[in-house]
Amino acid sequence: MTNPFEIESGIFYVLVNNEGQHSLWPDCVATPAGWQRVFGPDSRDNCLSFIGENWIDLKPKSLI
């Protein structure tokens, strides 16, 4: 079975939690509690670009 997080041609979202942490998330997997969709649906590459442009400080908000 293929890992849905690694499907290059898949449709993805970018999720963000209350700590400002970002996650690449496949469309075929339910959004987990505590996370919100902030980008997508789009290609894996576009979602990764969004994360790279918007998640500048990798520290959780509680540590900033």
N, CA, C and O atoms as a Maestro MAE file, in Angstrom:
{
 s_m_m2io_version
 :::
 2.0.0
}

f_m_ct {
 s_m_title
 :::
 protein
 m_atom[256] {
  # First column is atom index #
  i_m_mmod_type
  r_m_x_coord
  r_m_y_coord
  r_m_z_coord
  i_m_residue_number
  s_m_chain_name
  s_m_pdb_residue_name
  s_m_pdb_atom_name
  i_m_atomic_number
  :::
  1 25 0.847 -1.181 0.000 1 A "MET " " N  " 7
  2 3 0.000 0.000 0.000 1 A "MET " " CA " 6
  3 2 0.891 1.243 0.000 1 A "MET " " C  " 6
  4 15 1.900 1.295 0.703 1 A "MET " " O  " 8
  5 25 0.512 2.224 -0.784 2 A "THR " " N  " 7
  6 3 1.265 3.466 -0.904 2 A "THR " " CA " 6
  7 2 0.891 4.430 0.212 2 A "THR " " C  " 6
  8 15 -0.281 4.572 0.558 2 A "THR " " O  " 8
  9 25 1.884 5.081 0.760 3 A "ASN " " N  " 7
  10 3 1.661 6.090 1.791 3 A "ASN " " CA " 6
  11 2 1.049 7.328 1.126 3 A "ASN " " C  " 6
  12 15 1.685 7.898 0.239 3 A "ASN " " O  " 8
  13 25 -0.157 7.771 1.514 4 A "PRO " " N  " 7
  14 3 -0.807 8.910 0.853 4 A "PRO " " CA " 6
  15 2 -0.033 10.222 1.016 4 A "PRO " " C  " 6
  16 15 -0.249 11.163 0.252 4 A "PRO " " O  " 8
  17 25 0.848 10.293 1.986 5 A "PHE " " N  " 7
  18 3 1.642 11.500 2.198 5 A "PHE " " CA " 6
  19 2 2.786 11.620 1.188 5 A "PHE " " C  " 6
  20 15 3.396 12.682 1.065 5 A "PHE " " O  " 8
  21 25 3.075 10.541 0.471 6 A "GLU " " N  " 7
  22 3 4.202 10.518 -0.458 6 A "GLU " " CA " 6
  23 2 3.795 10.446 -1.924 6 A "GLU " " C  " 6
  24 15 4.657 10.297 -2.791 6 A "GLU " " O  " 8
  25 25 2.515 10.546 -2.219 7 A "ILE " " N  " 7
  26 3 2.045 10.463 -3.602 7 A "ILE " " CA " 6
  27 2 2.302 11.802 -4.290 7 A "ILE " " C  " 6
  28 15 1.619 12.790 -4.018 7 A "ILE " " O  " 8
  29 25 3.284 11.826 -5.175 8 A "GLU " " N  " 7
  30 3 3.695 13.060 -5.841 8 A "GLU " " CA " 6
  31 2 2.548 13.709 -6.631 8 A "GLU " " C  " 6
  32 15 2.457 14.935 -6.689 8 A "GLU " " O  " 8
  33 25 1.691 12.908 -7.226 9 A "SER " " N  " 7
  34 3 0.611 13.437 -8.065 9 A "SER " " CA " 6
  35 2 -0.688 13.659 -7.288 9 A "SER " " C  " 6
  36 15 -1.717 13.973 -7.886 9 A "SER " " O  " 8
  37 25 -0.651 13.500 -5.965 10 A "GLY " " N  " 7
  38 3 -1.854 13.630 -5.151 10 A "GLY " " CA " 6
  39 2 -2.306 15.072 -4.969 10 A "GLY " " C  " 6
  40 15 -1.609 16.016 -5.341 10 A "GLY " " O  " 8
  41 25 -3.476 15.213 -4.394 11 A "ILE " " N  " 7
  42 3 -4.029 16.515 -4.041 11 A "ILE " " CA " 6
  43 2 -3.828 16.691 -2.541 11 A "ILE " " C  " 6
  44 15 -4.107 15.787 -1.754 11 A "ILE " " O  " 8
  45 25 -3.340 17.869 -2.157 12 A "PHE " " N  " 7
  46 3 -2.967 18.116 -0.770 12 A "PHE " " CA " 6
  47 2 -3.523 19.437 -0.255 12 A "PHE " " C  " 6
  48 15 -3.966 20.296 -1.018 12 A "PHE " " O  " 8
  49 25 -3.485 19.564 1.051 13 A "TYR " " N  " 7
  50 3 -3.790 20.805 1.764 13 A "TYR " " CA " 6
  51 2 -2.590 21.140 2.643 13 A "TYR " " C  " 6
  52 15 -1.743 20.292 2.924 13 A "TYR " " O  " 8
  53 25 -2.543 22.391 3.067 14 A "VAL " " N  " 7
  54 3 -1.619 22.788 4.123 14 A "VAL " " CA " 6
  55 2 -2.473 23.028 5.351 14 A "VAL " " C  " 6
  56 15 -3.453 23.771 5.302 14 A "VAL " " O  " 8
  57 25 -2.097 22.395 6.453 15 A "LEU " " N  " 7
  58 3 -2.793 22.561 7.721 15 A "LEU " " CA " 6
  59 2 -1.914 23.362 8.670 15 A "LEU " " C  " 6
  60 15 -0.687 23.323 8.584 15 A "LEU " " O  " 8
  61 25 -2.563 24.095 9.581 16 A "VAL " " N  " 7
  62 3 -1.855 24.836 10.627 16 A "VAL " " CA " 6
  63 2 -2.567 24.565 11.945 16 A "VAL " " C  " 6
  64 15 -3.796 24.544 12.007 16 A "VAL " " O  " 8
  65 25 -1.769 24.355 13.012 17 A "ASN " " N  " 7
  66 3 -2.362 24.177 14.337 17 A "ASN " " CA " 6
  67 2 -2.257 25.474 15.144 17 A "ASN " " C  " 6
  68 15 -1.740 26.472 14.642 17 A "ASN " " O  " 8
  69 25 -2.739 25.466 16.379 18 A "ASN " " N  " 7
  70 3 -2.759 26.685 17.190 18 A "ASN " " CA " 6
  71 2 -1.368 27.150 17.599 18 A "ASN " " C  " 6
  72 15 -1.218 28.259 18.110 18 A "ASN " " O  " 8
  73 25 -0.350 26.325 17.384 19 A "GLU " " N  " 7
  74 3 1.042 26.707 17.653 19 A "GLU " " CA " 6
  75 2 1.712 27.293 16.413 19 A "GLU " " C  " 6
  76 15 2.887 27.660 16.454 19 A "GLU " " O  " 8
  77 25 0.956 27.382 15.298 20 A "GLY " " N  " 7
  78 3 1.503 27.929 14.067 20 A "GLY " " CA " 6
  79 2 2.332 26.940 13.267 20 A "GLY " " C  " 6
  80 15 2.982 27.321 12.293 20 A "GLY " " O  " 8
  81 25 2.317 25.677 13.667 21 A "GLN " " N  " 7
  82 3 3.053 24.646 12.949 21 A "GLN " " CA " 6
  83 2 2.268 24.236 11.704 21 A "GLN " " C  " 6
  84 15 1.042 24.133 11.744 21 A "GLN " " O  " 8
  85 25 2.968 24.006 10.616 22 A "HIS " " N  " 7
  86 3 2.357 23.663 9.341 22 A "HIS " " CA " 6
  87 2 2.545 22.185 9.037 22 A "HIS " " C  " 6
  88 15 3.501 21.556 9.492 22 A "HIS " " O  " 8
  89 25 1.609 21.640 8.255 23 A "SER " " N  " 7
  90 3 1.702 20.246 7.851 23 A "SER " " CA " 6
  91 2 1.142 20.078 6.448 23 A "SER " " C  " 6
  92 15 0.102 20.644 6.109 23 A "SER " " O  " 8
  93 25 1.841 19.296 5.640 24 A "LEU " " N  " 7
  94 3 1.340 18.887 4.334 24 A "LEU " " CA " 6
  95 2 0.371 17.738 4.573 24 A "LEU " " C  " 6
  96 15 0.718 16.769 5.249 24 A "LEU " " O  " 8
  97 25 -0.851 17.834 4.021 25 A "TRP " " N  " 7
  98 3 -1.872 16.837 4.340 25 A "TRP " " CA " 6
  99 2 -2.606 16.383 3.085 25 A "TRP " " C  " 6
  100 15 -3.124 17.216 2.342 25 A "TRP " " O  " 8
  101 25 -2.659 15.077 2.837 26 A "PRO " " N  " 7
  102 3 -3.347 14.574 1.643 26 A "PRO " " CA " 6
  103 2 -4.865 14.730 1.761 26 A "PRO " " C  " 6
  104 15 -5.447 14.613 2.839 26 A "PRO " " O  " 8
  105 25 -5.472 14.997 0.613 27 A "ASP " " N  " 7
  106 3 -6.917 15.207 0.530 27 A "ASP " " CA " 6
  107 2 -7.709 13.987 0.992 27 A "ASP " " C  " 6
  108 15 -8.824 14.129 1.493 27 A "ASP " " O  " 8
  109 25 -7.145 12.796 0.829 28 A "CYS " " N  " 7
  110 3 -7.879 11.565 1.133 28 A "CYS " " CA " 6
  111 2 -7.850 11.194 2.619 28 A "CYS " " C  " 6
  112 15 -8.415 10.172 3.008 28 A "CYS " " O  " 8
  113 25 -7.197 12.014 3.453 29 A "VAL " " N  " 7
  114 3 -7.117 11.743 4.887 29 A "VAL " " CA " 6
  115 2 -7.830 12.871 5.632 29 A "VAL " " C  " 6
  116 15 -7.593 14.047 5.357 29 A "VAL " " O  " 8
  117 25 -8.699 12.516 6.570 30 A "ALA " " N  " 7
  118 3 -9.466 13.519 7.326 30 A "ALA " " CA " 6
  119 2 -8.533 14.463 8.088 30 A "ALA " " C  " 6
  120 15 -7.489 14.052 8.596 30 A "ALA " " O  " 8
  121 25 -8.928 15.720 8.154 31 A "THR " " N  " 7
  122 3 -8.173 16.721 8.904 31 A "THR " " CA " 6
  123 2 -8.254 16.386 10.392 31 A "THR " " C  " 6
  124 15 -9.350 16.228 10.929 31 A "THR " " O  " 8
  125 25 -7.109 16.278 11.062 32 A "PRO " " N  " 7
  126 3 -7.136 15.921 12.485 32 A "PRO " " CA " 6
  127 2 -7.629 17.074 13.352 32 A "PRO " " C  " 6
  128 15 -7.533 18.239 12.967 32 A "PRO " " O  " 8
  129 25 -8.152 16.739 14.512 33 A "ALA " " N  " 7
  130 3 -8.623 17.745 15.468 33 A "ALA " " CA " 6
  131 2 -7.473 18.680 15.829 33 A "ALA " " C  " 6
  132 15 -6.333 18.247 15.999 33 A "ALA " " O  " 8
  133 25 -7.786 19.954 15.943 34 A "GLY " " N  " 7
  134 3 -6.791 20.942 16.331 34 A "GLY " " CA " 6
  135 2 -6.030 21.549 15.164 34 A "GLY " " C  " 6
  136 15 -5.167 22.402 15.372 34 A "GLY " " O  " 8
  137 25 -6.329 21.133 13.954 35 A "TRP " " N  " 7
  138 3 -5.661 21.648 12.757 35 A "TRP " " CA " 6
  139 2 -6.701 22.266 11.834 35 A "TRP " " C  " 6
  140 15 -7.844 21.811 11.786 35 A "TRP " " O  " 8
  141 25 -6.305 23.308 11.100 36 A "GLN " " N  " 7
  142 3 -7.194 23.972 10.141 36 A "GLN " " CA " 6
  143 2 -6.531 24.023 8.779 36 A "GLN " " C  " 6
  144 15 -5.315 24.181 8.670 36 A "GLN " " O  " 8
  145 25 -7.341 23.887 7.743 37 A "ARG " " N  " 7
  146 3 -6.831 24.022 6.379 37 A "ARG " " CA " 6
  147 2 -6.612 25.508 6.090 37 A "ARG " " C  " 6
  148 15 -7.502 26.328 6.315 37 A "ARG " " O  " 8
  149 25 -5.427 25.845 5.592 38 A "VAL " " N  " 7
  150 3 -5.124 27.243 5.262 38 A "VAL " " CA " 6
  151 2 -4.720 27.421 3.802 38 A "VAL " " C  " 6
  152 15 -4.590 28.549 3.326 38 A "VAL " " O  " 8
  153 25 -4.522 26.316 3.093 39 A "PHE " " N  " 7
  154 3 -4.153 26.387 1.680 39 A "PHE " " CA " 6
  155 2 -4.556 25.089 1.003 39 A "PHE " " C  " 6
  156 15 -4.468 24.009 1.588 39 A "PHE " " O  " 8
  157 25 -4.997 25.213 -0.230 40 A "GLY " " N  " 7
  158 3 -5.366 24.046 -1.022 40 A "GLY " " CA " 6
  159 2 -6.869 23.953 -1.181 40 A "GLY " " C  " 6
  160 15 -7.615 24.775 -0.650 40 A "GLY " " O  " 8
  161 25 -7.296 22.965 -1.901 41 A "PRO " " N  " 7
  162 3 -6.546 21.835 -2.423 41 A "PRO " " CA " 6
  163 2 -5.646 22.259 -3.583 41 A "PRO " " C  " 6
  164 15 -6.006 23.114 -4.392 41 A "PRO " " O  " 8
  165 25 -4.472 21.642 -3.641 42 A "ASP " " N  " 7
  166 3 -3.503 21.963 -4.682 42 A "ASP " " CA " 6
  167 2 -2.507 20.809 -4.793 42 A "ASP " " C  " 6
  168 15 -2.610 19.804 -4.090 42 A "ASP " " O  " 8
  169 25 -1.556 20.979 -5.679 43 A "SER " " N  " 7
  170 3 -0.539 19.948 -5.870 43 A "SER " " CA " 6
  171 2 0.390 19.887 -4.660 43 A "SER " " C  " 6
  172 15 0.467 20.827 -3.870 43 A "SER " " O  " 8
  173 25 1.080 18.780 -4.535 44 A "ARG " " N  " 7
  174 3 2.041 18.595 -3.438 44 A "ARG " " CA " 6
  175 2 3.114 19.681 -3.493 44 A "ARG " " C  " 6
  176 15 3.458 20.270 -2.468 44 A "ARG " " O  " 8
  177 25 3.645 19.948 -4.696 45 A "ASP " " N  " 7
  178 3 4.693 20.954 -4.855 45 A "ASP " " CA " 6
  179 2 4.214 22.350 -4.465 45 A "ASP " " C  " 6
  180 15 4.937 23.088 -3.796 45 A "ASP " " O  " 8
  181 25 3.001 22.718 -4.877 46 A "ASN " " N  " 7
  182 3 2.485 24.046 -4.527 46 A "ASN " " CA " 6
  183 2 2.245 24.174 -3.029 46 A "ASN " " C  " 6
  184 15 2.482 25.231 -2.446 46 A "ASN " " O  " 8
  185 25 1.779 23.110 -2.415 47 A "CYS " " N  " 7
  186 3 1.579 23.145 -0.958 47 A "CYS " " CA " 6
  187 2 2.921 23.257 -0.234 47 A "CYS " " C  " 6
  188 15 3.035 24.002 0.739 47 A "CYS " " O  " 8
  189 25 3.934 22.527 -0.695 48 A "LEU " " N  " 7
  190 3 5.255 22.637 -0.086 48 A "LEU " " CA " 6
  191 2 5.840 24.030 -0.274 48 A "LEU " " C  " 6
  192 15 6.520 24.539 0.618 48 A "LEU " " O  " 8
  193 25 5.587 24.650 -1.417 49 A "SER " " N  " 7
  194 3 6.034 26.025 -1.644 49 A "SER " " CA " 6
  195 2 5.343 26.972 -0.679 49 A "SER " " C  " 6
  196 15 5.979 27.864 -0.116 49 A "SER " " O  " 8
  197 25 4.044 26.784 -0.484 50 A "PHE " " N  " 7
  198 3 3.303 27.617 0.464 50 A "PHE " " CA " 6
  199 2 3.898 27.503 1.861 50 A "PHE " " C  " 6
  200 15 4.085 28.508 2.546 50 A "PHE " " O  " 8
  201 25 4.190 26.289 2.276 51 A "ILE " " N  " 7
  202 3 4.788 26.074 3.599 51 A "ILE " " CA " 6
  203 2 6.137 26.784 3.679 51 A "ILE " " C  " 6
  204 15 6.422 27.457 4.670 51 A "ILE " " O  " 8
  205 25 6.961 26.642 2.658 52 A "GLY " " N  " 7
  206 3 8.271 27.270 2.652 52 A "GLY " " CA " 6
  207 2 8.221 28.784 2.710 52 A "GLY " " C  " 6
  208 15 9.104 29.417 3.288 52 A "GLY " " O  " 8
  209 25 7.195 29.365 2.117 53 A "GLU " " N  " 7
  210 3 7.049 30.823 2.093 53 A "GLU " " CA " 6
  211 2 6.384 31.373 3.353 53 A "GLU " " C  " 6
  212 15 6.587 32.539 3.690 53 A "GLU " " O  " 8
  213 25 5.606 30.571 4.045 54 A "ASN " " N  " 7
  214 3 4.785 31.079 5.144 54 A "ASN " " CA " 6
  215 2 5.163 30.594 6.535 54 A "ASN " " C  " 6
  216 15 4.792 31.221 7.527 54 A "ASN " " O  " 8
  217 25 5.885 29.502 6.622 55 A "TRP " " N  " 7
  218 3 6.292 28.991 7.937 55 A "TRP " " CA " 6
  219 2 7.745 29.375 8.139 55 A "TRP " " C  " 6
  220 15 8.649 28.553 7.988 55 A "TRP " " O  " 8
  221 25 7.954 30.628 8.479 56 A "ILE " " N  " 7
  222 3 9.299 31.204 8.569 56 A "ILE " " CA " 6
  223 2 10.000 30.774 9.856 56 A "ILE " " C  " 6
  224 15 11.147 30.328 9.826 56 A "ILE " " O  " 8
  225 25 9.312 30.910 10.973 57 A "ASP " " N  " 7
  226 3 9.894 30.585 12.271 57 A "ASP " " CA " 6
  227 2 9.345 29.223 12.712 57 A "ASP " " C  " 6
  228 15 8.151 29.095 12.981 57 A "ASP " " O  " 8
  229 25 10.192 28.233 12.786 58 A "LEU " " N  " 7
  230 3 9.747 26.881 13.081 58 A "LEU " " CA " 6
  231 2 9.422 26.647 14.556 58 A "LEU " " C  " 6
  232 15 8.882 25.599 14.907 58 A "LEU " " O  " 8
  233 25 9.744 27.608 15.421 59 A "LYS " " N  " 7
  234 3 9.416 27.444 16.842 59 A "LYS " " CA " 6
  235 2 7.908 27.530 17.054 59 A "LYS " " C  " 6
  236 15 7.250 28.355 16.420 59 A "LYS " " O  " 8
  237 25 7.352 26.711 17.919 60 A "PRO " " N  " 7
  238 3 5.927 26.837 18.263 60 A "PRO " " CA " 6
  239 2 5.663 28.218 18.881 60 A "PRO " " C  " 6
  240 15 6.531 28.788 19.543 60 A "PRO " " O  " 8
  241 25 4.466 28.741 18.658 61 A "LYS " " N  " 7
  242 3 4.103 30.064 19.200 61 A "LYS " " CA " 6
  243 2 4.328 30.155 20.697 61 A "LYS " " C  " 6
  244 15 4.695 31.215 21.203 61 A "LYS " " O  " 8
  245 25 4.114 29.065 21.411 62 A "SER " " N  " 7
  246 3 4.264 29.085 22.875 62 A "SER " " CA " 6
  247 2 5.713 29.307 23.307 62 A "SER " " C  " 6
  248 15 5.963 29.642 24.465 62 A "SER " " O  " 8
  249 25 6.671 29.127 22.395 63 A "LEU " " N  " 7
  250 3 8.085 29.336 22.723 63 A "LEU " " CA " 6
  251 2 8.633 30.656 22.198 63 A "LEU " " C  " 6
  252 15 9.788 30.998 22.454 63 A "LEU " " O  " 8
  253 25 7.816 31.392 21.469 64 A "ILE " " N  " 7
  254 3 8.269 32.667 20.913 64 A "ILE " " CA " 6
  255 2 8.066 33.795 21.908 64 A "ILE " " C  " 6
  256 15 8.392 34.945 21.612 64 A "ILE " " O  " 8
  :::
 }
 m_bond[255] {
  # First column is bond index #
  i_m_from
  i_m_to
  i_m_order
  :::
  1 1 2 1
  2 2 3 1
  3 3 4 2
  4 3 5 1
  5 5 6 1
  6 6 7 1
  7 7 8 2
  8 7 9 1
  9 9 10 1
  10 10 11 1
  11 11 12 2
  12 11 13 1
  13 13 14 1
  14 14 15 1
  15 15 16 2
  16 15 17 1
  17 17 18 1
  18 18 19 1
  19 19 20 2
  20 19 21 1
  21 21 22 1
  22 22 23 1
  23 23 24 2
  24 23 25 1
  25 25 26 1
  26 26 27 1
  27 27 28 2
  28 27 29 1
  29 29 30 1
  30 30 31 1
  31 31 32 2
  32 31 33 1
  33 33 34 1
  34 34 35 1
  35 35 36 2
  36 35 37 1
  37 37 38 1
  38 38 39 1
  39 39 40 2
  40 39 41 1
  41 41 42 1
  42 42 43 1
  43 43 44 2
  44 43 45 1
  45 45 46 1
  46 46 47 1
  47 47 48 2
  48 47 49 1
  49 49 50 1
  50 50 51 1
  51 51 52 2
  52 51 53 1
  53 53 54 1
  54 54 55 1
  55 55 56 2
  56 55 57 1
  57 57 58 1
  58 58 59 1
  59 59 60 2
  60 59 61 1
  61 61 62 1
  62 62 63 1
  63 63 64 2
  64 63 65 1
  65 65 66 1
  66 66 67 1
  67 67 68 2
  68 67 69 1
  69 69 70 1
  70 70 71 1
  71 71 72 2
  72 71 73 1
  73 73 74 1
  74 74 75 1
  75 75 76 2
  76 75 77 1
  77 77 78 1
  78 78 79 1
  79 79 80 2
  80 79 81 1
  81 81 82 1
  82 82 83 1
  83 83 84 2
  84 83 85 1
  85 85 86 1
  86 86 87 1
  87 87 88 2
  88 87 89 1
  89 89 90 1
  90 90 91 1
  91 91 92 2
  92 91 93 1
  93 93 94 1
  94 94 95 1
  95 95 96 2
  96 95 97 1
  97 97 98 1
  98 98 99 1
  99 99 100 2
  100 99 101 1
  101 101 102 1
  102 102 103 1
  103 103 104 2
  104 103 105 1
  105 105 106 1
  106 106 107 1
  107 107 108 2
  108 107 109 1
  109 109 110 1
  110 110 111 1
  111 111 112 2
  112 111 113 1
  113 113 114 1
  114 114 115 1
  115 115 116 2
  116 115 117 1
  117 117 118 1
  118 118 119 1
  119 119 120 2
  120 119 121 1
  121 121 122 1
  122 122 123 1
  123 123 124 2
  124 123 125 1
  125 125 126 1
  126 126 127 1
  127 127 128 2
  128 127 129 1
  129 129 130 1
  130 130 131 1
  131 131 132 2
  132 131 133 1
  133 133 134 1
  134 134 135 1
  135 135 136 2
  136 135 137 1
  137 137 138 1
  138 138 139 1
  139 139 140 2
  140 139 141 1
  141 141 142 1
  142 142 143 1
  143 143 144 2
  144 143 145 1
  145 145 146 1
  146 146 147 1
  147 147 148 2
  148 147 149 1
  149 149 150 1
  150 150 151 1
  151 151 152 2
  152 151 153 1
  153 153 154 1
  154 154 155 1
  155 155 156 2
  156 155 157 1
  157 157 158 1
  158 158 159 1
  159 159 160 2
  160 159 161 1
  161 161 162 1
  162 162 163 1
  163 163 164 2
  164 163 165 1
  165 165 166 1
  166 166 167 1
  167 167 168 2
  168 167 169 1
  169 169 170 1
  170 170 171 1
  171 171 172 2
  172 171 173 1
  173 173 174 1
  174 174 175 1
  175 175 176 2
  176 175 177 1
  177 177 178 1
  178 178 179 1
  179 179 180 2
  180 179 181 1
  181 181 182 1
  182 182 183 1
  183 183 184 2
  184 183 185 1
  185 185 186 1
  186 186 187 1
  187 187 188 2
  188 187 189 1
  189 189 190 1
  190 190 191 1
  191 191 192 2
  192 191 193 1
  193 193 194 1
  194 194 195 1
  195 195 196 2
  196 195 197 1
  197 197 198 1
  198 198 199 1
  199 199 200 2
  200 199 201 1
  201 201 202 1
  202 202 203 1
  203 203 204 2
  204 203 205 1
  205 205 206 1
  206 206 207 1
  207 207 208 2
  208 207 209 1
  209 209 210 1
  210 210 211 1
  211 211 212 2
  212 211 213 1
  213 213 214 1
  214 214 215 1
  215 215 216 2
  216 215 217 1
  217 217 218 1
  218 218 219 1
  219 219 220 2
  220 219 221 1
  221 221 222 1
  222 222 223 1
  223 223 224 2
  224 223 225 1
  225 225 226 1
  226 226 227 1
  227 227 228 2
  228 227 229 1
  229 229 230 1
  230 230 231 1
  231 231 232 2
  232 231 233 1
  233 233 234 1
  234 234 235 1
  235 235 236 2
  236 235 237 1
  237 237 238 1
  238 238 239 1
  239 239 240 2
  240 239 241 1
  241 241 242 1
  242 242 243 1
  243 243 244 2
  244 243 245 1
  245 245 246 1
  246 246 247 1
  247 247 248 2
  248 247 249 1
  249 249 250 1
  250 250 251 1
  251 251 252 2
  252 251 253 1
  253 253 254 1
  254 254 255 1
  255 255 256 2
  :::
 }
}
